[in-house]
Amino acid sequence: MDELVALCKRRGFIFQSNEIYGGLQGSYDYGPLGVELKNNIKSAWWSSMVYENDNIEGLDASILTNPLVLKHSGHESTFSDPMVDCKKCQARWRADQLPDNKCLSCGSTDLTEPRPFNLMFKTNVGPVESEDSFAYLRPETAQQIFTNFKNVVDSSAKSLPFGIAQIGKAFRNEITPRNFIFRVREFEQMELEYFVMPGEDEECHDSWVEKRLDWWEKQGLSRSKVKLYEVPDDELAHYSKRTVDLMYEFPHGLEELEGIANRTDFDLGSHTKNQKDLDLVAKVMENKSSNSKLAIQDLKTNKWVVPFVIEPSAGVDRGVLAILNEAYNIEALDGGKERTVLSLKPHLSPIKAAVIPLKKNNQEIVNLSSKIKNKLQKLNVGRILLENTGNIGKGYRRHDEIGTPVCITVDFESLEDASVTVRDRDTMKQERVAISDLENFLIRKIS
Ligand code: GAP
């Protein structure tokens, strides 16, 4: 983990948030390469969900959430972790994360009884601070999918089974954020709520577990490092009938990467049942436009049903950590040397190709390099970088370390024969490629 954290900082993937003021615990910032990697992961997920399935629609809902939503979803009453205080040094811990019930700071066993600590962040909405002018920062993206259920059904004429996908920030006031970006207070989730006929839920659940395993493998995770964890009944979230967690061997241990839950009709049912609260609010606001049932008509029977929900919910930040961990390698080279290489799947690489002029002061070579960069950039396959440092060896080392699949060197010969030297990150083999063939070459390499 330490090596990964150092690489992330050195090369501009991930920084401690608010570092110049001493940091803000449980928050991280994604730097120039981190934002590319993260966007590529999110875009691979979005393609696999929304673009490859005509019965899945996308959504981007608000983070600020009406407290009624989280009251009726059960989060106000149950979304908490057990917290204890050390009576000796006053440190606070999550009770279920203390081995042998000992304080992790001073080792004392003199701890308070565990008490529930609600993880939701509250914020004030509007200029007047009062008891009822607050909103929550959403603790999961899922609730806004449920509250938009009717909007999506009505506007996109869906019938069962169908899904709504969303990627976005979620916030949890974790008692002990830790392990770099694994457990943080502000993170991103990629969540799908897949609505099915009651009775078809169990089979559908199993098939999503398989699909999700497959997807993570395509992002570069070894199948042998991902384990399935059948969450026991006493650990299930309040809404879940069954949850299967995909556990990954992170540098700090085997931990949850994604949860795939059968949420039954709990959420849609609960938001429907509690319309009386909404009516009350509507009256107060003198706005009668109350919602209606979060249900859908079964086309075969014409009956209204509240569908069951299968929910694959993955953390983007945990995905970044797992993918970086898997890709990070130190390879032995001839002559006792070694190189650090990030063997990312090319579709995830922050930079798809680096164009390196052999001589940084030779205007003809630099101009040709720049033309090649612009031509490849137009392919719209991700970032192509003109790397004009004049040091080919350094350039190769840097791009190995950040996972760039190919480096393209423009030399004196290129000016004569309109070809360039292309070096492959993984094999380190070099070959001569005609400039006119470069677009096809790159597309083949990174797809
Ligand atoms: N909507 C269901 C839900 O939120 P969850 O298991 O609490 O379920 C889903 O969270 C995923 O979100 C987790 O598998 C994990 O990848 C990510 N996640 C949850 N809490 C996190 C945290 N504090 N920091 C980073 N990622 C987190």
Coordinates of C-alpha atoms and ligand atoms in Angstrom, one line a residue:
M1 CA 0.0 0.0 0.0
D2 CA 2.8 2.4 0.9
E3 CA 4.4 2.0 -2.5
L4 CA 1.1 2.6 -4.3
V5 CA 0.4 5.7 -2.2
A6 CA 3.8 7.0 -3.0
L7 CA 3.4 6.3 -6.8
C8 CA -0.1 8.0 -6.7
K9 CA 1.4 11.2 -5.2
R10 CA 4.6 11.2 -7.2
R11 CA 2.9 10.8 -10.6
G12 CA -0.2 12.8 -9.9
F13 CA -2.9 10.2 -9.5
I14 CA -4.2 10.9 -6.0
F15 CA -3.4 13.6 -3.4
Q16 CA -4.4 14.1 0.2
S17 CA -7.2 16.6 0.2
N18 CA -6.6 20.1 1.6
E19 CA -3.0 19.1 2.1
I20 CA -1.5 22.6 2.4
Y21 CA -3.8 23.2 5.5
G22 CA -2.9 19.9 7.1
G23 CA -5.4 17.8 5.2
L24 CA -9.0 16.8 5.9
Q25 CA -9.3 13.2 7.2
G26 CA -11.2 10.8 5.0
S27 CA -11.0 13.0 1.8
Y28 CA -8.7 12.6 -1.2
D29 CA -8.3 14.5 -4.5
Y30 CA -7.7 13.0 -7.9
G31 CA -4.9 14.6 -9.8
P32 CA -4.2 14.9 -13.5
L33 CA -3.8 11.2 -14.1
G34 CA -6.2 10.0 -11.4
V35 CA -9.1 11.9 -12.9
E36 CA -8.4 10.3 -16.3
L37 CA -8.3 6.8 -14.7
K38 CA -11.4 7.4 -12.7
N39 CA -13.3 8.7 -15.7
N40 CA -12.2 5.7 -17.8
I41 CA -13.5 3.3 -15.1
K42 CA -16.8 5.2 -14.9
S43 CA -17.2 5.3 -18.6
A44 CA -16.5 1.5 -18.9
W45 CA -19.2 0.9 -16.3
W46 CA -21.6 3.3 -18.0
S47 CA -21.1 1.6 -21.4
S48 CA -21.6 -1.9 -20.0
M49 CA -24.8 -0.8 -18.3
V50 CA -26.5 1.9 -20.3
Y51 CA -25.1 1.6 -23.8
E52 CA -25.1 -2.2 -24.0
N53 CA -28.6 -2.7 -22.5
D54 CA -31.5 -0.9 -24.1
N55 CA -33.6 -1.6 -21.0
I56 CA -31.3 0.4 -18.7
E57 CA -31.6 4.2 -18.5
G58 CA -29.2 6.7 -16.9
L59 CA -29.8 9.3 -14.2
D60 CA -27.9 12.1 -12.6
A61 CA -29.8 13.2 -9.5
S62 CA -29.1 15.7 -6.8
I63 CA -26.9 15.0 -3.9
L64 CA -28.9 17.2 -1.4
T65 CA -31.7 15.0 -0.2
N66 CA -35.0 15.8 1.4
P67 CA -35.0 14.3 4.9
L68 CA -38.3 12.6 4.2
V69 CA -36.7 10.4 1.6
L70 CA -34.1 9.2 4.1
K71 CA -36.6 8.9 6.9
H72 CA -38.8 6.5 4.8
S73 CA -35.9 4.6 3.3
G74 CA -35.0 3.6 6.9
H75 CA -31.6 5.5 6.9
E76 CA -32.5 7.9 9.7
S77 CA -33.3 5.1 12.1
T78 CA -30.8 2.4 11.0
F79 CA -27.8 3.9 9.1
S80 CA -25.4 3.8 11.9
D81 CA -22.2 2.1 13.1
P82 CA -21.5 1.2 16.7
M83 CA -19.2 3.7 18.3
V84 CA -17.1 3.4 21.4
D85 CA -14.9 5.9 23.3
C86 CA -11.6 5.0 25.0
K87 CA -12.0 6.3 28.6
K88 CA -8.2 6.6 28.9
C89 CA -7.2 8.6 25.8
Q90 CA -10.7 9.7 24.5
A91 CA -10.1 8.2 21.1
R92 CA -13.2 7.1 19.2
W93 CA -13.5 3.9 17.3
R94 CA -16.0 1.7 15.5
A95 CA -16.7 -1.1 18.0
D96 CA -16.8 -3.8 15.3
Q97 CA -13.3 -2.9 14.1
L98 CA -11.5 -3.3 17.4
P99 CA -9.7 -6.6 17.7
D100 CA -9.8 -7.9 21.3
N101 CA -11.9 -4.8 22.3
K102 CA -8.7 -2.8 22.8
C103 CA -8.2 0.9 22.0
L104 CA -6.0 1.1 18.9
S105 CA -4.2 4.2 20.2
C106 CA -3.3 3.3 23.8
G107 CA -4.2 -0.3 24.1
S108 CA -6.6 0.3 27.0
T109 CA -9.6 -2.0 27.4
D110 CA -11.5 0.6 29.4
L111 CA -14.1 1.5 26.7
T112 CA -17.6 2.9 26.8
E113 CA -20.5 0.7 25.8
P114 CA -21.1 0.8 22.0
R115 CA -23.7 3.3 20.9
P116 CA -25.1 3.9 17.4
F117 CA -23.6 6.8 15.5
N118 CA -25.6 7.9 12.4
L119 CA -23.3 8.2 9.4
M120 CA -25.3 10.8 7.4
F121 CA -24.0 14.3 6.9
K122 CA -26.6 17.1 7.4
T123 CA -26.4 20.5 5.9
N124 CA -28.4 23.7 6.1
V125 CA -30.5 24.6 3.1
G126 CA -31.4 28.3 2.5
P127 CA -30.5 31.4 4.5
V128 CA -32.4 30.6 7.7
E129 CA -30.9 28.0 10.0
S130 CA -33.6 26.2 11.8
E131 CA -34.6 22.7 13.0
D132 CA -36.4 21.9 9.8
S133 CA -34.3 23.7 7.2
F134 CA -31.8 21.0 6.7
A135 CA -31.1 18.4 4.0
Y136 CA -28.9 15.3 4.0
L137 CA -26.0 14.7 1.7
R138 CA -27.0 11.4 0.2
P139 CA -25.4 8.3 1.8
E140 CA -26.0 6.2 -1.3
T141 CA -27.1 7.3 -4.8
A142 CA -29.8 4.6 -4.8
Q143 CA -32.6 6.6 -3.0
Q144 CA -32.8 9.3 -5.8
I145 CA -33.2 6.5 -8.3
F146 CA -36.2 5.2 -6.3
T147 CA -37.7 8.7 -6.0
N148 CA -37.3 9.2 -9.7
F149 CA -38.8 5.8 -10.6
K150 CA -42.1 7.2 -11.8
N151 CA -40.4 10.0 -13.8
V152 CA -38.2 7.5 -15.7
V153 CA -41.1 5.0 -16.3
D154 CA -43.4 7.7 -17.6
S155 CA -40.8 9.5 -19.7
S156 CA -39.2 6.4 -21.3
A157 CA -42.1 4.0 -21.6
K158 CA -40.4 1.1 -19.7
S159 CA -41.8 -2.3 -18.8
L160 CA -40.3 -4.9 -16.5
P161 CA -37.5 -5.9 -16.3
F162 CA -35.6 -2.6 -16.7
G163 CA -32.9 -0.7 -14.8
I164 CA -31.8 2.8 -13.8
A165 CA -28.1 3.4 -13.5
Q166 CA -26.4 6.3 -11.8
I167 CA -22.8 7.3 -11.0
G168 CA -22.2 9.9 -8.4
K169 CA -20.9 11.1 -5.0
A170 CA -22.1 9.7 -1.7
F171 CA -21.2 10.9 1.7
R172 CA -20.8 9.0 5.0
N173 CA -19.4 10.4 8.2
E174 CA -17.2 7.2 8.8
I175 CA -16.0 7.0 12.4
T176 CA -12.6 5.8 11.3
P177 CA -11.8 6.5 7.6
R178 CA -8.7 4.4 6.7
N179 CA -6.6 2.5 4.2
F180 CA -6.0 5.4 1.7
I181 CA -9.1 5.7 -0.6
F182 CA -10.7 2.4 0.6
R183 CA -12.8 3.9 3.4
V184 CA -13.4 7.7 3.0
R185 CA -16.1 10.1 3.9
E186 CA -16.7 11.4 0.4
F187 CA -16.7 8.8 -2.4
E188 CA -18.3 7.8 -5.6
Q189 CA -20.7 5.0 -6.3
M190 CA -21.7 3.3 -9.6
E191 CA -25.2 1.9 -8.8
L192 CA -27.7 0.1 -10.8
E193 CA -31.3 -0.5 -9.6
Y194 CA -32.7 -3.3 -11.7
F195 CA -36.5 -3.7 -11.4
V196 CA -38.0 -7.1 -11.9
M197 CA -41.3 -9.0 -11.4
P198 CA -41.5 -10.4 -7.8
G199 CA -40.7 -14.0 -8.2
E200 CA -38.1 -13.4 -10.9
D201 CA -35.8 -11.7 -8.4
E202 CA -33.7 -14.6 -7.2
E203 CA -32.6 -15.8 -10.6
C204 CA -31.9 -12.3 -11.7
H205 CA -29.8 -11.7 -8.6
D206 CA -27.6 -14.7 -9.5
S207 CA -27.1 -13.5 -13.0
W208 CA -26.0 -10.0 -11.9
V209 CA -23.4 -11.6 -9.6
E210 CA -21.9 -13.4 -12.7
K211 CA -22.1 -10.3 -14.9
R212 CA -20.4 -8.1 -12.3
L213 CA -17.6 -10.7 -11.8
D214 CA -17.1 -10.7 -15.5
W215 CA -16.9 -6.9 -15.7
W216 CA -14.3 -6.6 -13.0
E217 CA -12.2 -9.2 -14.8
K218 CA -12.4 -7.1 -18.0
Q219 CA -11.1 -4.2 -16.0
G220 CA -8.0 -6.2 -15.1
L221 CA -8.8 -7.8 -11.8
S222 CA -7.6 -11.5 -11.6
R223 CA -10.6 -13.7 -11.0
S224 CA -8.5 -15.5 -8.3
K225 CA -8.3 -12.3 -6.2
V226 CA -12.1 -11.7 -6.2
K227 CA -14.1 -13.8 -3.7
L228 CA -17.8 -14.0 -3.2
Y229 CA -19.1 -13.4 0.3
E230 CA -22.6 -14.5 1.1
V231 CA -23.6 -11.8 3.7
P232 CA -25.1 -13.6 6.7
D233 CA -28.6 -12.7 7.9
D234 CA -27.5 -10.8 11.0
E235 CA -25.2 -8.6 8.8
L236 CA -27.7 -7.8 6.1
A237 CA -28.8 -4.1 5.6
H238 CA -32.3 -3.4 6.7
Y239 CA -33.6 -3.5 3.1
S240 CA -32.0 -6.7 2.0
K241 CA -33.3 -10.2 1.5
R242 CA -29.9 -11.4 0.3
T243 CA -26.6 -9.7 -0.4
V244 CA -23.5 -11.1 -2.2
D245 CA -20.4 -9.1 -1.7
L246 CA -17.6 -9.2 -4.2
M247 CA -14.5 -9.1 -2.0
Y248 CA -11.1 -8.2 -3.4
E249 CA -7.6 -8.9 -2.0
F250 CA -6.7 -5.2 -1.4
P251 CA -3.2 -4.5 -0.1
H252 CA -4.6 -4.3 3.4
G253 CA -6.7 -7.5 3.2
L254 CA -9.7 -9.1 1.7
E255 CA -12.5 -6.5 1.7
E256 CA -15.7 -5.4 0.0
L257 CA -15.4 -4.0 -3.5
E258 CA -19.0 -4.2 -4.6
G259 CA -22.3 -5.3 -2.9
I260 CA -25.0 -7.0 -5.0
A261 CA -28.3 -6.9 -3.0
N262 CA -31.8 -8.1 -3.4
R263 CA -33.6 -5.1 -2.0
T264 CA -37.0 -6.6 -2.7
D265 CA -39.9 -4.1 -2.9
F266 CA -38.6 -2.5 0.4
D267 CA -37.8 1.0 -1.0
L268 CA -40.4 1.5 -3.6
G269 CA -43.0 0.0 -1.2
S270 CA -41.9 2.3 1.6
H271 CA -41.9 5.5 -0.4
T272 CA -45.3 4.6 -1.7
K273 CA -46.8 3.7 1.8
N274 CA -45.5 6.9 3.2
Q275 CA -47.3 9.3 0.8
K276 CA -49.3 10.6 3.7
D277 CA -46.2 12.4 4.9
L278 CA -45.8 13.9 1.5
D279 CA -49.4 15.0 1.5
L280 CA -48.7 16.8 4.7
V281 CA -45.7 18.6 3.3
A282 CA -47.7 19.4 0.1
K283 CA -50.4 21.0 2.2
V284 CA -48.0 23.0 4.2
M285 CA -46.4 24.2 0.9
E286 CA -49.9 24.8 -0.6
N287 CA -48.7 22.6 -3.4
K288 CA -51.0 19.7 -4.1
S289 CA -48.8 18.0 -6.6
S290 CA -48.2 15.0 -4.5
N291 CA -46.7 11.9 -6.0
S292 CA -48.5 8.7 -6.8
K293 CA -47.6 5.1 -6.4
L294 CA -44.1 3.9 -7.3
A295 CA -45.5 1.0 -9.2
I296 CA -45.7 -0.2 -12.8
Q297 CA -48.4 -2.0 -14.8
D298 CA -47.8 -5.6 -15.7
L299 CA -48.4 -5.7 -19.4
K300 CA -49.7 -9.3 -19.3
T301 CA -52.3 -8.9 -16.5
N302 CA -52.7 -5.1 -16.5
K303 CA -52.3 -5.2 -12.7
W304 CA -50.1 -2.7 -10.9
V305 CA -47.1 -4.2 -9.2
V306 CA -44.4 -2.8 -7.0
P307 CA -41.3 -4.4 -8.5
F308 CA -38.5 -6.1 -6.7
V309 CA -35.0 -4.6 -7.1
I310 CA -31.6 -6.1 -7.7
E311 CA -28.9 -3.7 -6.9
P312 CA -25.2 -4.1 -8.0
S313 CA -23.5 -1.2 -6.1
A314 CA -19.8 -0.6 -6.7
G315 CA -17.4 2.0 -5.2
V316 CA -15.5 3.9 -7.8
D317 CA -12.7 4.7 -5.4
R318 CA -12.3 1.1 -4.3
G319 CA -12.3 0.2 -8.0
V320 CA -9.4 2.6 -8.6
L321 CA -7.5 1.1 -5.7
A322 CA -8.1 -2.5 -6.8
I323 CA -7.2 -1.7 -10.4
L324 CA -4.0 0.2 -9.5
N325 CA -3.0 -2.6 -7.1
E326 CA -3.5 -5.2 -9.7
A327 CA -1.6 -3.3 -12.4
Y328 CA 1.4 -2.2 -10.3
N329 CA 4.4 -4.3 -11.0
I330 CA 8.1 -4.1 -10.5
E331 CA 9.8 -6.1 -13.2
A332 CA 13.4 -7.4 -13.2
L333 CA 15.4 -6.4 -16.3
D334 CA 18.7 -7.7 -17.8
G335 CA 21.8 -6.5 -16.0
G336 CA 20.2 -6.5 -12.5
K337 CA 18.0 -3.5 -13.4
E338 CA 14.3 -3.2 -12.7
R339 CA 11.4 -1.1 -14.0
T340 CA 8.1 -0.1 -12.5
V341 CA 5.2 -0.7 -14.8
L342 CA 1.5 -0.1 -14.5
S343 CA 0.0 -2.8 -16.7
L344 CA -3.4 -1.2 -16.9
K345 CA -5.9 -2.4 -19.5
P346 CA -5.4 0.1 -22.3
H347 CA -9.0 1.3 -22.2
L348 CA -8.3 2.5 -18.6
S349 CA -4.9 4.1 -19.2
P350 CA -4.9 7.8 -18.3
I351 CA -2.8 8.5 -21.4
K352 CA -3.3 6.4 -24.5
A353 CA -0.1 7.3 -26.3
A354 CA 2.8 9.6 -25.8
V355 CA 4.4 11.2 -28.8
I356 CA 8.1 11.9 -28.1
P357 CA 10.3 14.1 -30.4
L358 CA 13.8 12.7 -30.4
K359 CA 15.3 16.2 -30.2
K360 CA 13.4 18.8 -28.3
N361 CA 15.0 21.7 -30.1
N362 CA 14.6 20.4 -33.6
Q363 CA 11.7 22.4 -34.9
E364 CA 10.9 20.0 -37.8
I365 CA 10.8 17.0 -35.5
V366 CA 8.7 18.9 -32.9
N367 CA 6.3 20.1 -35.6
L368 CA 5.8 16.6 -37.0
S369 CA 5.3 15.3 -33.5
S370 CA 2.7 17.9 -32.8
K371 CA 0.9 17.0 -36.1
I372 CA 0.8 13.4 -35.1
K373 CA -0.5 14.2 -31.6
N374 CA -3.3 16.3 -33.1
K375 CA -4.2 13.7 -35.6
L376 CA -4.4 10.9 -33.0
Q377 CA -6.3 13.1 -30.5
K378 CA -9.1 13.5 -33.1
L379 CA -9.8 9.8 -32.8
N380 CA -11.4 10.7 -29.4
V381 CA -10.1 7.6 -27.7
G382 CA -8.7 9.5 -24.7
R383 CA -5.7 11.7 -24.0
I384 CA -2.7 11.7 -26.4
L385 CA 0.3 13.6 -24.9
L386 CA 3.1 15.4 -26.7
E387 CA 6.0 14.7 -24.4
N388 CA 8.7 17.1 -25.4
T389 CA 11.4 16.5 -22.7
G390 CA 14.1 15.5 -25.1
N391 CA 15.0 12.4 -23.0
I392 CA 13.6 9.2 -24.6
G393 CA 14.8 6.9 -21.8
K394 CA 13.2 9.1 -19.1
G395 CA 10.0 9.4 -21.2
Y396 CA 9.8 5.6 -21.5
R397 CA 10.3 5.1 -17.8
R398 CA 7.7 7.7 -16.9
H399 CA 5.1 6.3 -19.3
D400 CA 5.7 2.7 -18.1
E401 CA 5.1 3.9 -14.6
I402 CA 1.8 5.6 -15.4
G403 CA 0.6 2.8 -17.7
T404 CA 0.7 4.5 -21.2
P405 CA 0.3 1.5 -23.6
V406 CA 2.4 3.0 -26.4
C407 CA 5.2 5.6 -26.9
I408 CA 5.7 7.0 -30.4
T409 CA 9.1 8.4 -31.1
V410 CA 9.6 10.9 -34.0
D411 CA 13.2 11.0 -35.2
F412 CA 15.3 12.3 -38.1
E413 CA 14.3 9.3 -40.2
S414 CA 10.7 10.2 -39.7
L415 CA 11.2 13.4 -41.7
E416 CA 12.5 11.3 -44.6
D417 CA 10.4 8.1 -44.6
A418 CA 7.1 9.3 -42.9
S419 CA 7.3 6.5 -40.3
V420 CA 7.9 6.5 -36.5
T421 CA 9.2 4.1 -33.8
V422 CA 6.4 2.7 -31.7
R423 CA 7.3 1.0 -28.3
D424 CA 4.9 -1.3 -26.6
R425 CA 4.7 -0.8 -22.8
D426 CA 4.3 -4.5 -21.9
T427 CA 6.8 -6.2 -24.2
M428 CA 9.1 -3.1 -24.6
K429 CA 9.4 -4.2 -28.2
Q430 CA 9.9 -1.4 -30.8
E431 CA 8.7 -1.4 -34.4
R432 CA 8.5 1.0 -37.2
V433 CA 5.0 2.1 -38.2
A434 CA 4.0 4.3 -41.2
I435 CA 2.5 7.6 -39.9
S436 CA -0.4 7.0 -42.3
D437 CA -1.1 3.7 -40.4
L438 CA -0.9 5.1 -36.9
E439 CA -4.6 5.7 -36.3
N440 CA -5.5 2.0 -37.1
F441 CA -2.5 0.8 -35.1
L442 CA -3.5 2.8 -32.0
I443 CA -7.2 1.7 -32.2
R444 CA -6.1 -1.9 -32.4
K445 CA -3.7 -1.5 -29.4
I446 CA -6.2 0.1 -27.1
S447 CA -9.4 -1.7 -27.9
Ligands
GAP1 N1 -26.8 1.3 -2.2 C1 -26.2 0.2 -1.5 C2 -25.0 0.7 -0.8 O1 -24.7 1.8 -0.7 P1 -22.9 -0.3 0.5 O2 -22.4 -1.7 0.5 O3 -23.1 0.5 1.7 O4 -24.3 -0.4 -0.3 C3 -21.8 0.1 -1.9 O5 -22.0 0.5 -0.5 C4 -20.3 0.3 -2.2 O6 -19.9 1.6 -2.0 C5 -19.4 -0.6 -1.4 O7 -19.3 -1.9 -1.9 C6 -18.1 0.2 -1.6 O8 -17.4 -0.1 -2.8 C7 -18.6 1.7 -1.6 N2 -18.4 2.3 -0.3 C8 -19.2 2.3 0.7 N3 -18.7 3.0 1.8 C9 -17.6 3.5 1.3 C10 -16.6 4.4 1.9 N4 -16.7 4.9 3.2 N5 -15.5 4.7 1.2 C11 -15.3 4.3 -0.1 N6 -16.2 3.5 -0.7 C12 -17.3 3.1 0.0

